[in-house]
Coordinates of C-alpha atoms in Angstrom, one line a residue:
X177 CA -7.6 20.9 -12.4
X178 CA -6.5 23.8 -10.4
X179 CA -3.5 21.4 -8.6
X180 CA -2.4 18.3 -6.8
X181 CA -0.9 18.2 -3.2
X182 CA 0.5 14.9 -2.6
X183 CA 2.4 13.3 0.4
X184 CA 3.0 10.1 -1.5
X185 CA 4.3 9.9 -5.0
X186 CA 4.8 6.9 -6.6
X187 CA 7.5 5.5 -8.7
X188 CA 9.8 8.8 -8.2
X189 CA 12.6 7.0 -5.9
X190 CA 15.7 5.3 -7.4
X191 CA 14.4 1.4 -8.0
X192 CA 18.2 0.3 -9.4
X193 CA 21.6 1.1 -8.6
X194 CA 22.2 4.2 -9.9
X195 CA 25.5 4.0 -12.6
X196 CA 27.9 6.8 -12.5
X197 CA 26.8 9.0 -15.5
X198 CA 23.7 8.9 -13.7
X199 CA 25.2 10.6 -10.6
X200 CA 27.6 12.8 -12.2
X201 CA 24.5 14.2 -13.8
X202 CA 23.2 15.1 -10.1
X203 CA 24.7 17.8 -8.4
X204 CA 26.6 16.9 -4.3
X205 CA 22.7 16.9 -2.9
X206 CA 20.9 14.7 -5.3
X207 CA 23.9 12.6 -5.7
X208 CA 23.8 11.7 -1.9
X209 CA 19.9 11.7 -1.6
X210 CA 19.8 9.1 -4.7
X211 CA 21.7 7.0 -3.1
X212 CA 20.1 7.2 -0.4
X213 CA 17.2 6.4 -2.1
X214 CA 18.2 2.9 -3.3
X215 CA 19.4 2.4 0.1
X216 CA 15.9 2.5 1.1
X217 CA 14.5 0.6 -1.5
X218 CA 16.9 -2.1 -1.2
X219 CA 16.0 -2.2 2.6
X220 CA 11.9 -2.2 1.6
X221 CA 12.6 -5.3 -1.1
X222 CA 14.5 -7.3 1.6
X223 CA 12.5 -6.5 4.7
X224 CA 9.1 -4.9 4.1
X225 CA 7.6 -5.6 0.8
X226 CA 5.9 -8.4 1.9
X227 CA 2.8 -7.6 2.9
X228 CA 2.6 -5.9 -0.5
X229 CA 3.6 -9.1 -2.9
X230 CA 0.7 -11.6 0.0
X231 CA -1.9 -9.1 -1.0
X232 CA -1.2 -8.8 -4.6
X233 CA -1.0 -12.9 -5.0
X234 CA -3.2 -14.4 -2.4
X235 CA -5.5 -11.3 -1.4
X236 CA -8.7 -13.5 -0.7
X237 CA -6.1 -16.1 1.9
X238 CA -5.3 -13.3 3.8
X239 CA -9.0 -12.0 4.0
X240 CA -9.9 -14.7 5.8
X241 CA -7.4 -15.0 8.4
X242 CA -7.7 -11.2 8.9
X243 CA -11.6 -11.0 9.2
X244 CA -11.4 -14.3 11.6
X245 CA -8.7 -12.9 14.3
X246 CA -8.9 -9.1 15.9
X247 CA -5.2 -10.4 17.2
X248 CA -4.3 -10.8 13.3
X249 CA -6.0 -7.7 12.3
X250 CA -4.3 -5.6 15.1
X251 CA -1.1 -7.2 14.7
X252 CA -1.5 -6.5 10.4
X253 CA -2.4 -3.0 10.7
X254 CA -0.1 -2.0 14.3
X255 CA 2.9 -3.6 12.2
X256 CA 3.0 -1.5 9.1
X257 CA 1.7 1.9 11.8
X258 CA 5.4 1.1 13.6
X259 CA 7.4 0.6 10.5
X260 CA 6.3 3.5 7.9
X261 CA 5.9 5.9 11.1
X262 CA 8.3 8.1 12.7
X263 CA 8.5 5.7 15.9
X264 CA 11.2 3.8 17.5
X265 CA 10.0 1.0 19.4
X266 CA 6.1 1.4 19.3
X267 CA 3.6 2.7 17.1
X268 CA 2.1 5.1 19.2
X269 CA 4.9 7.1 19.7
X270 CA 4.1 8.4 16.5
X271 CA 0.4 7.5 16.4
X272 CA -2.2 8.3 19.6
X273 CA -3.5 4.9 20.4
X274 CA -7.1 5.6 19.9
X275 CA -6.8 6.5 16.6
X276 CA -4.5 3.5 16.0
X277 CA -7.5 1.0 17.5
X278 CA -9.9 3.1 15.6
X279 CA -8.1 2.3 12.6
X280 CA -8.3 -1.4 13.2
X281 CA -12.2 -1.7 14.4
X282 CA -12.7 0.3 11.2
X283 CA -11.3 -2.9 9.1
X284 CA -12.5 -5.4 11.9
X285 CA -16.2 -4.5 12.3
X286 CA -16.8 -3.7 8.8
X287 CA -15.0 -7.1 7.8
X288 CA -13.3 -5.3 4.6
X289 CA -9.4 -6.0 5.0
X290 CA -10.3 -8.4 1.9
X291 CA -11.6 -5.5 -0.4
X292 CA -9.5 -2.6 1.4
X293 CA -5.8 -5.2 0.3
X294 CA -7.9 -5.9 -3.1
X295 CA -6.4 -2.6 -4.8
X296 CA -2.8 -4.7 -4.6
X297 CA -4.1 -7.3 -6.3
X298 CA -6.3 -5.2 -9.1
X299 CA -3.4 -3.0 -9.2
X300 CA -0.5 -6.1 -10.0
X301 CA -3.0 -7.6 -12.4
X302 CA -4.1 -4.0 -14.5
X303 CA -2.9 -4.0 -18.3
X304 CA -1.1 -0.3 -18.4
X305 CA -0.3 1.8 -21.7
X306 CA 3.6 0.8 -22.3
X307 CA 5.8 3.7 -21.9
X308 CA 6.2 6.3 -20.0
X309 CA 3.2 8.1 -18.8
X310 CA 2.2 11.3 -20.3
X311 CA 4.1 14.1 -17.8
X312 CA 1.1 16.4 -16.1
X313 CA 0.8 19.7 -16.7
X314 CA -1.4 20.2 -13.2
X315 CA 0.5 21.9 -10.4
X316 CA 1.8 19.7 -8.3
X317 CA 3.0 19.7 -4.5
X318 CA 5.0 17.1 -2.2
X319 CA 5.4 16.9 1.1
X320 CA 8.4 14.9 1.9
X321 CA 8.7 13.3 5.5
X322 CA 11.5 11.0 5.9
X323 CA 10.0 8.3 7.6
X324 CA 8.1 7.5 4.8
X325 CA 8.9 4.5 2.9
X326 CA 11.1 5.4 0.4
X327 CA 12.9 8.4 -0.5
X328 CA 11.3 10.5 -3.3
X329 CA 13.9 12.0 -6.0
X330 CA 12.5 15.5 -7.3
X331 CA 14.6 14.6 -10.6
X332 CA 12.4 11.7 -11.0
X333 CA 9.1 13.7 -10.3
X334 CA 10.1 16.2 -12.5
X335 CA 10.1 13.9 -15.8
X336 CA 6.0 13.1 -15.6
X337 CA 4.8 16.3 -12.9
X338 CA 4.4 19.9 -13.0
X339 CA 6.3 20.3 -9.6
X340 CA 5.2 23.8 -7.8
X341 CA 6.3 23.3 -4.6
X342 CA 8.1 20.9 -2.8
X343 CA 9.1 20.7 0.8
X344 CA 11.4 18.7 2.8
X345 CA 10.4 18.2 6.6
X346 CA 12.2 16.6 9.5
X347 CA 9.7 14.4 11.4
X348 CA 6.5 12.4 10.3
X349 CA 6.0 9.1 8.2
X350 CA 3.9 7.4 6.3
X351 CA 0.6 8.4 7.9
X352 CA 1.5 12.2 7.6
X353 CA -1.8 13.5 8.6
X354 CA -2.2 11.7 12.0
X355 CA 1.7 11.5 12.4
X356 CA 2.2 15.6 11.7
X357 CA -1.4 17.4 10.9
X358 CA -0.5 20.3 11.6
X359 CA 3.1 20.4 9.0
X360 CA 0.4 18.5 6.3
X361 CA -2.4 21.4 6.8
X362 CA 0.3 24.0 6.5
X363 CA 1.3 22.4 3.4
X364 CA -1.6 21.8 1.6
X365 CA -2.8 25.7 2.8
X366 CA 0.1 27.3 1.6
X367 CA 0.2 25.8 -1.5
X368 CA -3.3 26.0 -2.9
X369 CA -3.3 30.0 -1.2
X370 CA -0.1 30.1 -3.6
X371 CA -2.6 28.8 -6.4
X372 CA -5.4 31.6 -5.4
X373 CA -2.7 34.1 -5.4
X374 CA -1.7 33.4 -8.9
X375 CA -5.0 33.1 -10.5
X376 CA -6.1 36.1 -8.9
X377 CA -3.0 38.3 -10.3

C-alpha cells in the first residue's frame, strides 16, 4: 500500500468527557479542539444520530417507506445534505441542486436505499477482534473540514495511523468532494506527489 488519503476517519473524535489528566496532557490547541470535539458529539447523540441507530435496527422498515415515496426519499437524503454540509438554511447552498436530485433519483430509480442503509445494520451486528486495532503503518492523510460531523483529534489518529499529512480547511462538510472539489483534489494531489517524491529520492 503506497498510502491512504481520507476525508473521514472514524472513531478519532473524543466520544466521553475528557477528565483533566487527559487535557493537561494536550497542549492550549488540542486542549480547546478536544473539547470541542465532545461538544460535537454530544450535539450528534442528542440531535442527529438518528437516522444512524433506524437503519442499524429496522433497516428493512425504512426500505419500504423510502422505495414507496420520492417525497420520503428526497426529504431522507436533502435532510442529512443540509445538516453535514457547510449550509445555513438550505442544502444547496453548499450542494448545486442537480447534483443533490441526482443523488436522490440515483437511490429512487434504482430502488436501493434498503441495501445502500444495510451497511448500518451489517456494521452494528459484525463480531470485531476485542482490542484495540492493530495501528497502520500505511501513510496516511486527512482532510479536515469543519462542517463535517464530528471533530477529528490528530492524538487520537495518531494511536492506530501512520499520519503523513494532515490539513485543516475552513469551509466544506461532509460531502467534501461536491462541497469543495477543488480543496479535496488539491489534497489528495499533493499528498500522493509527496509520496512519488519520496520513493523516487
Amino acid at each position: 500500500m503506497i498510502g491512504v488519503h481520507l476525508n473521514l476517519l472514524p472513531d478519532t473524535f473524543q466520544d466521553h468527557e475528557p477528565s483533566a489528566s487527559e487535557l493537561a496532557a494536550l497542549d492550549q490547541a488540542e486542549r480547546e479542539r478536544t473539547l470541542a470535539s465532545w461538544a460535537r458529539f454530544q450535539d450528534w447523540a442528542r440531535e442527529r444520530q438518528g437516522y444512524a441507530e433506524l437503519q442499524a435496527t429496522r433497516p428493512q422498515t425504512l426500505a419500504y417507506g423510502l422505495t414507496d415515496s420520492p417525497v420520503g426519499q428526497l426529504a431522507w437524503i436533502a435532510e442529512k445534505f443540509r445538516e453535514w454540509t457547510d449550509s445555513r438554511d438550505r442544502p444547496e447552498e453548499a450542494v448545486d441542486r442537480d447534483w443533490l436530485l441526482t443523488n436522490v433519483m440515483l437511490y429512487w430509480l434504482t430502488r436501493t436505499a434498503g441495501s445502500a442503509g444495510r451497511i448500518y445494520y451489517e456494521r452494528a451486528h459484525a463480531s470485531y477482534p476485542a482490542g484495540q486495532p492493530e495501528p497502520s503503518t500505511s501513510p496516511t492523510a486527512l482532510a479536515v473540514f469543519p462542517h463535517d460531523n464530528f471533530i477529528p483529534l490528530r492524538h487520537i489518529a495518531e494511536r492506530t495511523n501512520n499520519i503523513a499529512q494532515w490539513t485543516e480547511y475552513d469551509r466544506g462538510g461532509h460531502f467534501a468532494a461536491l462541497e469543495q472539489p477543488e480543496l479535496l483534489a488539491g489534497d489528495i494531489r499533493r499528498f500522493f506527489r509527496g509520496l512519488r517524491c519520496e520513493t523516487a529520492g
